CSV table of C-alpha atoms and ligand atoms in Angstrom, one decimal:
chain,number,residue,atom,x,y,z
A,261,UNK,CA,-11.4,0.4,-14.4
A,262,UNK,CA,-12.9,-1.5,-11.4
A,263,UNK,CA,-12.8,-0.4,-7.5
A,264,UNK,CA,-10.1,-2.4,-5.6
A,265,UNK,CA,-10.5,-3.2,-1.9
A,266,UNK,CA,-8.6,-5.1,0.7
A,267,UNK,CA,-7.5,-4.5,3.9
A,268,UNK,CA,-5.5,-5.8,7.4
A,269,UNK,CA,-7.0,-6.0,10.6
A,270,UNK,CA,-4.4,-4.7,13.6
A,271,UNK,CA,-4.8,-7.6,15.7
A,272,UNK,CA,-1.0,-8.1,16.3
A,273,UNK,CA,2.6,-7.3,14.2
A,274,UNK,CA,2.2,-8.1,10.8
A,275,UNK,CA,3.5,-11.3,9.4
A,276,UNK,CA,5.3,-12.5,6.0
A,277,UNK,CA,2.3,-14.2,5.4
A,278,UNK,CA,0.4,-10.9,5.6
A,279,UNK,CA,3.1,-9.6,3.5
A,280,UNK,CA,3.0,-12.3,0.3
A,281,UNK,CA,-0.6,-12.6,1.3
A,282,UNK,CA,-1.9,-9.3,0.8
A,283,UNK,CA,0.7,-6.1,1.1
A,284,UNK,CA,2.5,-7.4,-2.2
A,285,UNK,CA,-0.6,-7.7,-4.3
A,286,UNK,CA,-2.1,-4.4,-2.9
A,287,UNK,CA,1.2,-2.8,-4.7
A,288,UNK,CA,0.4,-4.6,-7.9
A,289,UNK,CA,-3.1,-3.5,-8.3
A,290,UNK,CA,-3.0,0.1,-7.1
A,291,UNK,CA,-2.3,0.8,-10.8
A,292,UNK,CA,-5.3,-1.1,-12.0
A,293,UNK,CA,-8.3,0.9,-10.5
A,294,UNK,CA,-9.0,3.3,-7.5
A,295,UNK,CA,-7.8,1.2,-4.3
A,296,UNK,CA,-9.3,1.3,-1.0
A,297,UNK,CA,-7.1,-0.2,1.7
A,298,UNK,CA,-8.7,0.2,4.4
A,299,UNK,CA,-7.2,-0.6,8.3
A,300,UNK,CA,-9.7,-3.0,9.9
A,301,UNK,CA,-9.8,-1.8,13.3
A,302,UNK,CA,-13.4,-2.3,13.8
A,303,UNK,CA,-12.8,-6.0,13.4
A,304,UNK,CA,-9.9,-6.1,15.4
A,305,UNK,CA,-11.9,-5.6,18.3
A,306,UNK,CA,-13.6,-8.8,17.8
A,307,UNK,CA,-11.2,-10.2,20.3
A,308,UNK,CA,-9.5,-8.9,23.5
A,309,UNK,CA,-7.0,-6.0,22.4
A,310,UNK,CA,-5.6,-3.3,24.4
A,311,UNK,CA,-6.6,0.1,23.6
A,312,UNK,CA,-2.7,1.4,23.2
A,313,UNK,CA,-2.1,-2.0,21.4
A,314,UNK,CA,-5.3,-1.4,18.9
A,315,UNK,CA,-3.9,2.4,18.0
A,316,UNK,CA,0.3,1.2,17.0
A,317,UNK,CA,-0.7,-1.5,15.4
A,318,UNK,CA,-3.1,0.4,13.1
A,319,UNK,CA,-1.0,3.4,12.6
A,320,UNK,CA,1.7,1.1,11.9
A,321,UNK,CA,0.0,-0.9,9.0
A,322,UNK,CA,-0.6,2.3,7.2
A,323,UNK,CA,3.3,3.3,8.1
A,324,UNK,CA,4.0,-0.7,6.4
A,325,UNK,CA,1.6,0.0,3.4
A,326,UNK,CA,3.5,3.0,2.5
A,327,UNK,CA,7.0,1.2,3.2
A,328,UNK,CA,6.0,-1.6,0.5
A,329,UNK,CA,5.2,1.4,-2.0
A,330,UNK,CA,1.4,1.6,-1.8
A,331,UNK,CA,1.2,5.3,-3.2
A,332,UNK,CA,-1.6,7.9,-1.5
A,333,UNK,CA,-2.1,9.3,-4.9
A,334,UNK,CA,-3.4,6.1,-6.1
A,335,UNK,CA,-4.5,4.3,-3.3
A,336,UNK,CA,-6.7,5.5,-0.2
A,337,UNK,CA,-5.3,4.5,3.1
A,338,UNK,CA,-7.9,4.8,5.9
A,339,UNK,CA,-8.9,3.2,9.3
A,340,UNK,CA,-12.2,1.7,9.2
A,341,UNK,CA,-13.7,3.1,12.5
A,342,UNK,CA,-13.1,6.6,10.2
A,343,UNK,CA,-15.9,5.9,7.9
A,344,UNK,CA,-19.2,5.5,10.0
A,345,UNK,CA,-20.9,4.3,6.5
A,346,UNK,CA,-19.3,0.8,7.6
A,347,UNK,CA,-20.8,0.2,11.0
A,348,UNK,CA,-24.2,2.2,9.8
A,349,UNK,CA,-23.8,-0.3,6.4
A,350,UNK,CA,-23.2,-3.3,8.5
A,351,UNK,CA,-26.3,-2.9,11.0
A,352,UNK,CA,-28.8,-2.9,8.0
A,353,UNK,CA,-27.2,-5.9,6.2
A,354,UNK,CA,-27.1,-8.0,8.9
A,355,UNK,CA,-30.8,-8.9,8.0
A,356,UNK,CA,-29.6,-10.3,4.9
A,357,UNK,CA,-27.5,-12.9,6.5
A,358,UNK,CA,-28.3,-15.8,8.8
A,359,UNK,CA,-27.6,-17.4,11.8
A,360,UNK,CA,-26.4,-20.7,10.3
A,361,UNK,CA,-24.3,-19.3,7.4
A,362,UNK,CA,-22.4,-17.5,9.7
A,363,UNK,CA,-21.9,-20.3,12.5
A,364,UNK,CA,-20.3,-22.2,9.3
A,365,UNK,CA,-17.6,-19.9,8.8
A,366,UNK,CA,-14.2,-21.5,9.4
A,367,UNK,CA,-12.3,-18.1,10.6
A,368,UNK,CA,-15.5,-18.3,13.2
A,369,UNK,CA,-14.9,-22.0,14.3
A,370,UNK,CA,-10.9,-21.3,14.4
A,371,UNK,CA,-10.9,-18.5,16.7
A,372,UNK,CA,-14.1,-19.7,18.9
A,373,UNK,CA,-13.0,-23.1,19.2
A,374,UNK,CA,-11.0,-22.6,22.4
A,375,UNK,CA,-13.5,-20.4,24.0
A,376,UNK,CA,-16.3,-20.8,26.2
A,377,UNK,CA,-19.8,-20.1,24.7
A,378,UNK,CA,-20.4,-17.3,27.1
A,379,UNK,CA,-17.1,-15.8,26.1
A,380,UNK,CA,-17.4,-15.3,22.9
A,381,UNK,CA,-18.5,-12.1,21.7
A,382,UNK,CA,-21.3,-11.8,19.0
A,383,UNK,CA,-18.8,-9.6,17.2
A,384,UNK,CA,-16.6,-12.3,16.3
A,385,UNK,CA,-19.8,-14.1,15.1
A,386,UNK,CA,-20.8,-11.0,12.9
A,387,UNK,CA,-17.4,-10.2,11.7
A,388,UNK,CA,-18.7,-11.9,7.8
A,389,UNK,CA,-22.1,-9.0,7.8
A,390,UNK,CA,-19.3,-6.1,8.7
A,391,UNK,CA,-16.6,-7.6,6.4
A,392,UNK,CA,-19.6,-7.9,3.5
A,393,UNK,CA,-20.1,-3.9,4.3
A,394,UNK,CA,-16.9,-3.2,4.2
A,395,UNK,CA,-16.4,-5.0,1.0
A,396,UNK,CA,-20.0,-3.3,-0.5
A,397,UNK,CA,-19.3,0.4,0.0
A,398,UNK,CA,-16.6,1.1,-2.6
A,399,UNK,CA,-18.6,-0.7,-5.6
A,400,UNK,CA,-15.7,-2.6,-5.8
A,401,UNK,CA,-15.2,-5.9,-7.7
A,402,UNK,CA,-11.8,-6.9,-6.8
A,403,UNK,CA,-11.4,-8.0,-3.5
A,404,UNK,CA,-7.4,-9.1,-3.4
A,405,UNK,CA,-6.6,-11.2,-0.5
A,406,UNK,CA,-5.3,-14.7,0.8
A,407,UNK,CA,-7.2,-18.3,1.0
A,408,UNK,CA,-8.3,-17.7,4.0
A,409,UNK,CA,-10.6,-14.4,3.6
A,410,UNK,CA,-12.0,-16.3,0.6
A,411,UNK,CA,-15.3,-17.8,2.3
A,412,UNK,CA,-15.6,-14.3,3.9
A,413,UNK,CA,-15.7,-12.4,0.4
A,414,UNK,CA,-17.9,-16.0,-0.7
A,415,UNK,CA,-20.7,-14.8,1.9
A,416,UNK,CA,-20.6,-11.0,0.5
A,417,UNK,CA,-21.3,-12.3,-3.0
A,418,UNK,CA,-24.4,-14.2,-1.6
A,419,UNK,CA,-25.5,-11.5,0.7
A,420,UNK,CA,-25.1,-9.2,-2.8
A,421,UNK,CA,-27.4,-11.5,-4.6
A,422,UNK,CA,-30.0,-11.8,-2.2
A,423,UNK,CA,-30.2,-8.2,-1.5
A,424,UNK,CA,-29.9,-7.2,-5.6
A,425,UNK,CA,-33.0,-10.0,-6.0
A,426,UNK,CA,-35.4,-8.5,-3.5
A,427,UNK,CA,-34.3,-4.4,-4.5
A,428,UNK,CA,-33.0,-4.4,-7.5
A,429,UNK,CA,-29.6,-3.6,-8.9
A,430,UNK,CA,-28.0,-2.0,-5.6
A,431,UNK,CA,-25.1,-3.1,-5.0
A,432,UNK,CA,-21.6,-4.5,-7.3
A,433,UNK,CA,-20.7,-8.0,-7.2
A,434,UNK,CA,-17.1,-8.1,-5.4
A,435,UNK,CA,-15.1,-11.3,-6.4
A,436,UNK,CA,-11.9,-12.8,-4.4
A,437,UNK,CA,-8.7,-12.1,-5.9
A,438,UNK,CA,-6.1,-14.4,-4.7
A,439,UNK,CA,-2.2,-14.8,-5.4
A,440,UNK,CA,-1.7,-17.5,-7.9
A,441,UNK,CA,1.6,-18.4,-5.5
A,442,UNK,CA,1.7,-17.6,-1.7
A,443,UNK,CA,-2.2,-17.4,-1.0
A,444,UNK,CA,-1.3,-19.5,2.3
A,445,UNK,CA,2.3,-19.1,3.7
A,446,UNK,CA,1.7,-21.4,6.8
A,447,UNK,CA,3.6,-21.6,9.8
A,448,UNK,CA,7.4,-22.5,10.4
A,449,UNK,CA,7.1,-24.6,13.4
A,450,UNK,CA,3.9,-26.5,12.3
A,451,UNK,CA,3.6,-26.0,8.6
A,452,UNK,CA,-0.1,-27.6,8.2
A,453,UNK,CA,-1.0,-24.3,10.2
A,454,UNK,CA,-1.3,-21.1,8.5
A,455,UNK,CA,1.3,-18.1,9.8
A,456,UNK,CA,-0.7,-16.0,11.9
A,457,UNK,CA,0.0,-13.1,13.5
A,458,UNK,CA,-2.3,-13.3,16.4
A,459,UNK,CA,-0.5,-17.1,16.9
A,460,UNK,CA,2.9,-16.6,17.2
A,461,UNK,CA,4.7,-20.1,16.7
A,462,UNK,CA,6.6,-20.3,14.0
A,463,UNK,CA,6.1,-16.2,12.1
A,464,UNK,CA,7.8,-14.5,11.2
A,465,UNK,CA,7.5,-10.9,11.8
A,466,UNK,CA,8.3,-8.0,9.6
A,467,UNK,CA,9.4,-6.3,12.6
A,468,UNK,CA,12.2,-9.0,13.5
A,469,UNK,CA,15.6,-8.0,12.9
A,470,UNK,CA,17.3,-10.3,9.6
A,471,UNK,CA,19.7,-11.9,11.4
A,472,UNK,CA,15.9,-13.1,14.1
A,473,UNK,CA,14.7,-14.1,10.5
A,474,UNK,CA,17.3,-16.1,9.3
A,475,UNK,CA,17.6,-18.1,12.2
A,476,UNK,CA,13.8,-18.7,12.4
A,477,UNK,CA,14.1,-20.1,8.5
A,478,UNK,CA,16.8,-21.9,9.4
A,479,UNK,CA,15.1,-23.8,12.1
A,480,UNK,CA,12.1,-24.4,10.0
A,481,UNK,CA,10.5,-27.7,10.2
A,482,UNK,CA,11.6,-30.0,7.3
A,483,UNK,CA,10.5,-33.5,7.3
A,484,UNK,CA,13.1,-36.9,6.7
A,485,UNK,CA,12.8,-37.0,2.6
A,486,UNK,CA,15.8,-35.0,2.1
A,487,UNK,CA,14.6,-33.8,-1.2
A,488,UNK,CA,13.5,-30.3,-2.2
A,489,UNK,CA,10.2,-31.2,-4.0
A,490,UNK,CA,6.7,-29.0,-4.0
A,491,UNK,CA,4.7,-31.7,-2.4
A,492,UNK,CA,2.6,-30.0,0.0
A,493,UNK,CA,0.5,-33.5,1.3
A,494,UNK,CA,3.9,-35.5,2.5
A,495,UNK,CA,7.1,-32.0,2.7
A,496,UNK,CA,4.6,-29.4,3.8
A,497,UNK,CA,7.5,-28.0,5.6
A,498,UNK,CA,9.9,-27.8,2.5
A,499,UNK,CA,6.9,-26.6,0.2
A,500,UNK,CA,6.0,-23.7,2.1
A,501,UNK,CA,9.5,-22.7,2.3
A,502,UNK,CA,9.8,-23.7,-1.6
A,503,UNK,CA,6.4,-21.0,-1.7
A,504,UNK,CA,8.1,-18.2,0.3
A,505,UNK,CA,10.7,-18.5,-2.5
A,506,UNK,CA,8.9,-18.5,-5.7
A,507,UNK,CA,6.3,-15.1,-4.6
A,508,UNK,CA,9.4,-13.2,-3.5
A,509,UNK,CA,12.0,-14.5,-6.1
A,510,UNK,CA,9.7,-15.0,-9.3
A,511,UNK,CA,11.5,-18.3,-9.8
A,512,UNK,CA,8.9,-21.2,-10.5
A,513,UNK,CA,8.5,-24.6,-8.2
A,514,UNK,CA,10.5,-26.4,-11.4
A,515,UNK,CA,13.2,-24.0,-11.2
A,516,UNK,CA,13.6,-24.4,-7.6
A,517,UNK,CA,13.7,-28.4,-7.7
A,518,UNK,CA,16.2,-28.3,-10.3
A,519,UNK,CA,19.0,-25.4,-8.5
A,520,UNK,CA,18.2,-27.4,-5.2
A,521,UNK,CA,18.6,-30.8,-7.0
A,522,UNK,CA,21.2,-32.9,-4.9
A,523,UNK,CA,21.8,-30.3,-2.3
A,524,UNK,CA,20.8,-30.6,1.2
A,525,UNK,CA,18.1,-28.9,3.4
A,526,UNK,CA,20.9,-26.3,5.1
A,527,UNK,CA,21.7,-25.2,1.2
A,528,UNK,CA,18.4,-24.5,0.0
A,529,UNK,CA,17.3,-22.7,3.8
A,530,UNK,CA,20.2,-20.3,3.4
A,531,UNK,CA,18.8,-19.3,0.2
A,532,UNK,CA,15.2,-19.0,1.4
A,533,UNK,CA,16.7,-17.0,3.9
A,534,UNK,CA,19.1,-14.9,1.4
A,535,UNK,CA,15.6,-14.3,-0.7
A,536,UNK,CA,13.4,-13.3,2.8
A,537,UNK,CA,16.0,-10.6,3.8
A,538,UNK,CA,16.8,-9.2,0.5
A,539,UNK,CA,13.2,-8.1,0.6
A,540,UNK,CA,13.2,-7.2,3.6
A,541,UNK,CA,16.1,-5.1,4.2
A,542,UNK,CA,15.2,-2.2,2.4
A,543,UNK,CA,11.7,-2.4,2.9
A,544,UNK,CA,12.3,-2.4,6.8
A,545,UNK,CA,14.6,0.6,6.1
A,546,UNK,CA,11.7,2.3,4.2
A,547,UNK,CA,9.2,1.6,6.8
A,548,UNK,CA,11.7,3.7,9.3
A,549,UNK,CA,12.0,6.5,6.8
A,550,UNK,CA,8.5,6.2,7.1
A,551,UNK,CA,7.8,6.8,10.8
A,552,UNK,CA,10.4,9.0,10.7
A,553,UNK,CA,8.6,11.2,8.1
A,554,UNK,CA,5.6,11.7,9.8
A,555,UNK,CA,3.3,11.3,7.0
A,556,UNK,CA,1.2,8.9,8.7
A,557,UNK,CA,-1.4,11.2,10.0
A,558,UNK,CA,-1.7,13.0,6.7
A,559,UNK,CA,-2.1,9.5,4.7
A,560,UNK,CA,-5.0,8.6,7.5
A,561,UNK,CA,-6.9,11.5,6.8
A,562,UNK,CA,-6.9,11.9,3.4
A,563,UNK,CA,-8.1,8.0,2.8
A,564,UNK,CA,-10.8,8.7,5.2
A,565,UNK,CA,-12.3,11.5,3.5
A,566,UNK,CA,-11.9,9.7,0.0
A,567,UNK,CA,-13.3,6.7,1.5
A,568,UNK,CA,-16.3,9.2,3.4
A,569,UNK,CA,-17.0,10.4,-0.1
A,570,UNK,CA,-17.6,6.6,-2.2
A,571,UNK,CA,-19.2,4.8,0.9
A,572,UNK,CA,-21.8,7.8,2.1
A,573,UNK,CA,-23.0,7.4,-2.0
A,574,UNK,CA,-23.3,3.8,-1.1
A,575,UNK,CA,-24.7,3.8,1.9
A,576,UNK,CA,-27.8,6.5,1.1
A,577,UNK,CA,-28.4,4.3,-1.8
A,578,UNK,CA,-28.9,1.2,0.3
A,579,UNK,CA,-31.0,3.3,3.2
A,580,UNK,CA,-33.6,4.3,0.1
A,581,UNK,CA,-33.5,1.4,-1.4
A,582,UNK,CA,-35.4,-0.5,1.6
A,583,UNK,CA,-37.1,2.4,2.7
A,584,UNK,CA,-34.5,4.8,5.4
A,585,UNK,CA,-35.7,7.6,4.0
A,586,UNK,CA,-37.3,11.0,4.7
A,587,UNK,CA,-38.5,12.4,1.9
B,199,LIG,N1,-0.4,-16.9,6.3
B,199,LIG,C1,-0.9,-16.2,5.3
B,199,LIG,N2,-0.6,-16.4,4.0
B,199,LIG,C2,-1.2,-15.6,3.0
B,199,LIG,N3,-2.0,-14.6,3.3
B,199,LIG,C3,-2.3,-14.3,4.6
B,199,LIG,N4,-3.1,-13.4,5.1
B,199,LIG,C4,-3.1,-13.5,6.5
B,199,LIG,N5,-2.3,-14.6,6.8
B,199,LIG,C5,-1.8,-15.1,5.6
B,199,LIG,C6,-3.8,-12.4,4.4
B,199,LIG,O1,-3.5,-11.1,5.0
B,199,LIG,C7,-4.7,-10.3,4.8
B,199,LIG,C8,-5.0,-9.6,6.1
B,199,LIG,O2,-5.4,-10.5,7.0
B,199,LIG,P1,-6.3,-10.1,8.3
B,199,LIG,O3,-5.5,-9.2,9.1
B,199,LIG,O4,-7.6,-9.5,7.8
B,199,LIG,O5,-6.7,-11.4,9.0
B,199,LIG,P2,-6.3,-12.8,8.9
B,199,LIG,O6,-6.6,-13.3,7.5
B,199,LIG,O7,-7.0,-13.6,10.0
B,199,LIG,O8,-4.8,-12.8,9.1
B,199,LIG,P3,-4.0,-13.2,10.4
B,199,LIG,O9,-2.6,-12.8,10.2
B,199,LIG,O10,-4.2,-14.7,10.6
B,199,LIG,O11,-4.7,-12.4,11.6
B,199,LIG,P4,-5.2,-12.9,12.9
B,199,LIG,O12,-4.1,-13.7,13.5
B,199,LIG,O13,-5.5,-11.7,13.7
B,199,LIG,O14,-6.5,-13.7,12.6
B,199,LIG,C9,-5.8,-11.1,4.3
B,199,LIG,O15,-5.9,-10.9,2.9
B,199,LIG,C10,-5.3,-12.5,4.6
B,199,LIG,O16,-5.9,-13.5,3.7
């Protein structure tokens, strides 16, 4: 069975895209090999975050990992900064990438775009040679996670090639996994956006109470068709909410056109929003079990010395490989 690895940066609450995006498929595939889920907190300090900020947030994705029913037994929860192998990893292969592959990265245009050039940190220009470590130390081939990591895990697989050409089978190929529904749940107030939890117009949070939630879907943008149709180019509104639907109801585009046929917009919104908080509600009551529990810590620290164990193999094979070696 093939290594698994994905993971969340804690750059702000956690949205119901990072949910459909990425927490749901993590639960799927923790049966398929060993999973590394790892909390990106390294890469959340790409951009301004305050320190108390930087620590909830990442204690509280592992407390929402194990709320969605990501089991420690199977898979190995762990913050980055826990594993040195990833910043040690990242410093060597960040001679394998290059200046003008990395200024091409969209994530990098999106978050620098606003910002003066002096501003912005080289970090947040590096974030693809960390995210290619990250990705490299488990050996793992599956990388699940939504459209927009995609060039990210793109770049790993070239770095992998380059570096397996010049030394030699070294490291495993990793290969994007993404949802076949819900890969990009964009934004309820501007649905040619993606939802983004460091952007908060139009999220929705998995920390908003159901009745914040319903109200939010219920003022989603729509558009003057008056149809429910999967047309994302001319009712990108109702076909992301027609999206939210199918990933967490199972019921196909077809399905949902045909039960919405003849009904208006306030019809089929109250069911989005019956389908959002039926998933919800007991995985928010989990998630306070959860915290409640304590387990955290325990869960932190037993990833990170799993996760020690695979990426100090890695790492040592890479040093020798082109030549960090003693003896
Ligand atoms: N809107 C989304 N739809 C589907 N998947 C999504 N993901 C994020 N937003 C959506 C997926 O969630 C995983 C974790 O993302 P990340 O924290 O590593 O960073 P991101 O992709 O940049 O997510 P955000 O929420 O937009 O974070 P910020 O605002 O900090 O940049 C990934 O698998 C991602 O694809």
């Amino acid at each position: 069975m093939d290594n698994i690895l994905s993971g969340i940066k804690p750059t702000g609450q956690l949205t119901l895209g990072n949910y459909i995006g990425a927490i749901k498929n993590f639960v799927k595939v923790q049966n398929e090999g060993e999973t590394f889920l790892f909390i990106a907190d390294l890469h959340a300090l790409t951009l301004p975050i305050e320190p108390n900020v930087l620590h909830d947030n990442s204690r509280d994705i592992a407390a929402y990992y194990l709320a969605a029913g990501l089991d420690p037994k199977k898979a190995n929860i762990f913050l980055q900064s826990d594993v040195p192998a990833h910043s040690e990893l990242a410093i060597i292969l960040q001679n394998y990438l290059y200046m003008g592959e990395l200024s091409r990265m969209t994530q990098f245009k999106d978050k620098s775009a606003k910002m003066k050039e002096e501003a912005i940190g080289l970090g947040l220009f590096a974030y693809p040679v960390l995210m290619a470590a990250d990705i490299v130390l488990y050996d793992s081939k599956r990388i699940p996670v939504g459209e927009d990591q995609v060039q990210h895990v793109e770049l790993a697989r070239d770095l992998v090639k380059r570096f397996n050409n010049r030394y030699g089978d070294v490291l495993v190929m990793p290969k994007a996994e993404i949802a076949k529904v819900g890969a990009r749940i964009m934004s309820l107030s501007d649905p040619t956006k993606k939802m983004s939890k460091s952007d908060p117009k139009g999220d929705i949070y998995l920390k908003d109470d159901l009745e914040v939630i319903r109200k939010k879907i219920m003022s989603a943008v729509t558009d003057m068709v008056g149809k429910v149709k999967y047309d994302p180019v001319n009712q990108p509104g109702v076909s992301n909410l027609m999206t939210i639907m199918s990933s967490l109801s199972g019921k196909s585009f077809d399905e949902i056109e045909k039960e919405f046929d003849g009904k208006g917009y306030g019809d089929f919104k109250r069911a989005v929003a019956d389908v959002v908080c039926n998933e919800l509600a007991p995985f928010k009551a989990r998630y306070e079990e959860v915290i409640k529990s304590g387990l955290v810590d325990e869960v932190l620290s037993r990833g990170a010395k799993r996760a020690n164990e695979i990426a100090e193999k890695t790492l040592k094979r890479v040093q020798k490989a082109v030549g960090l070696y003693s003896k």
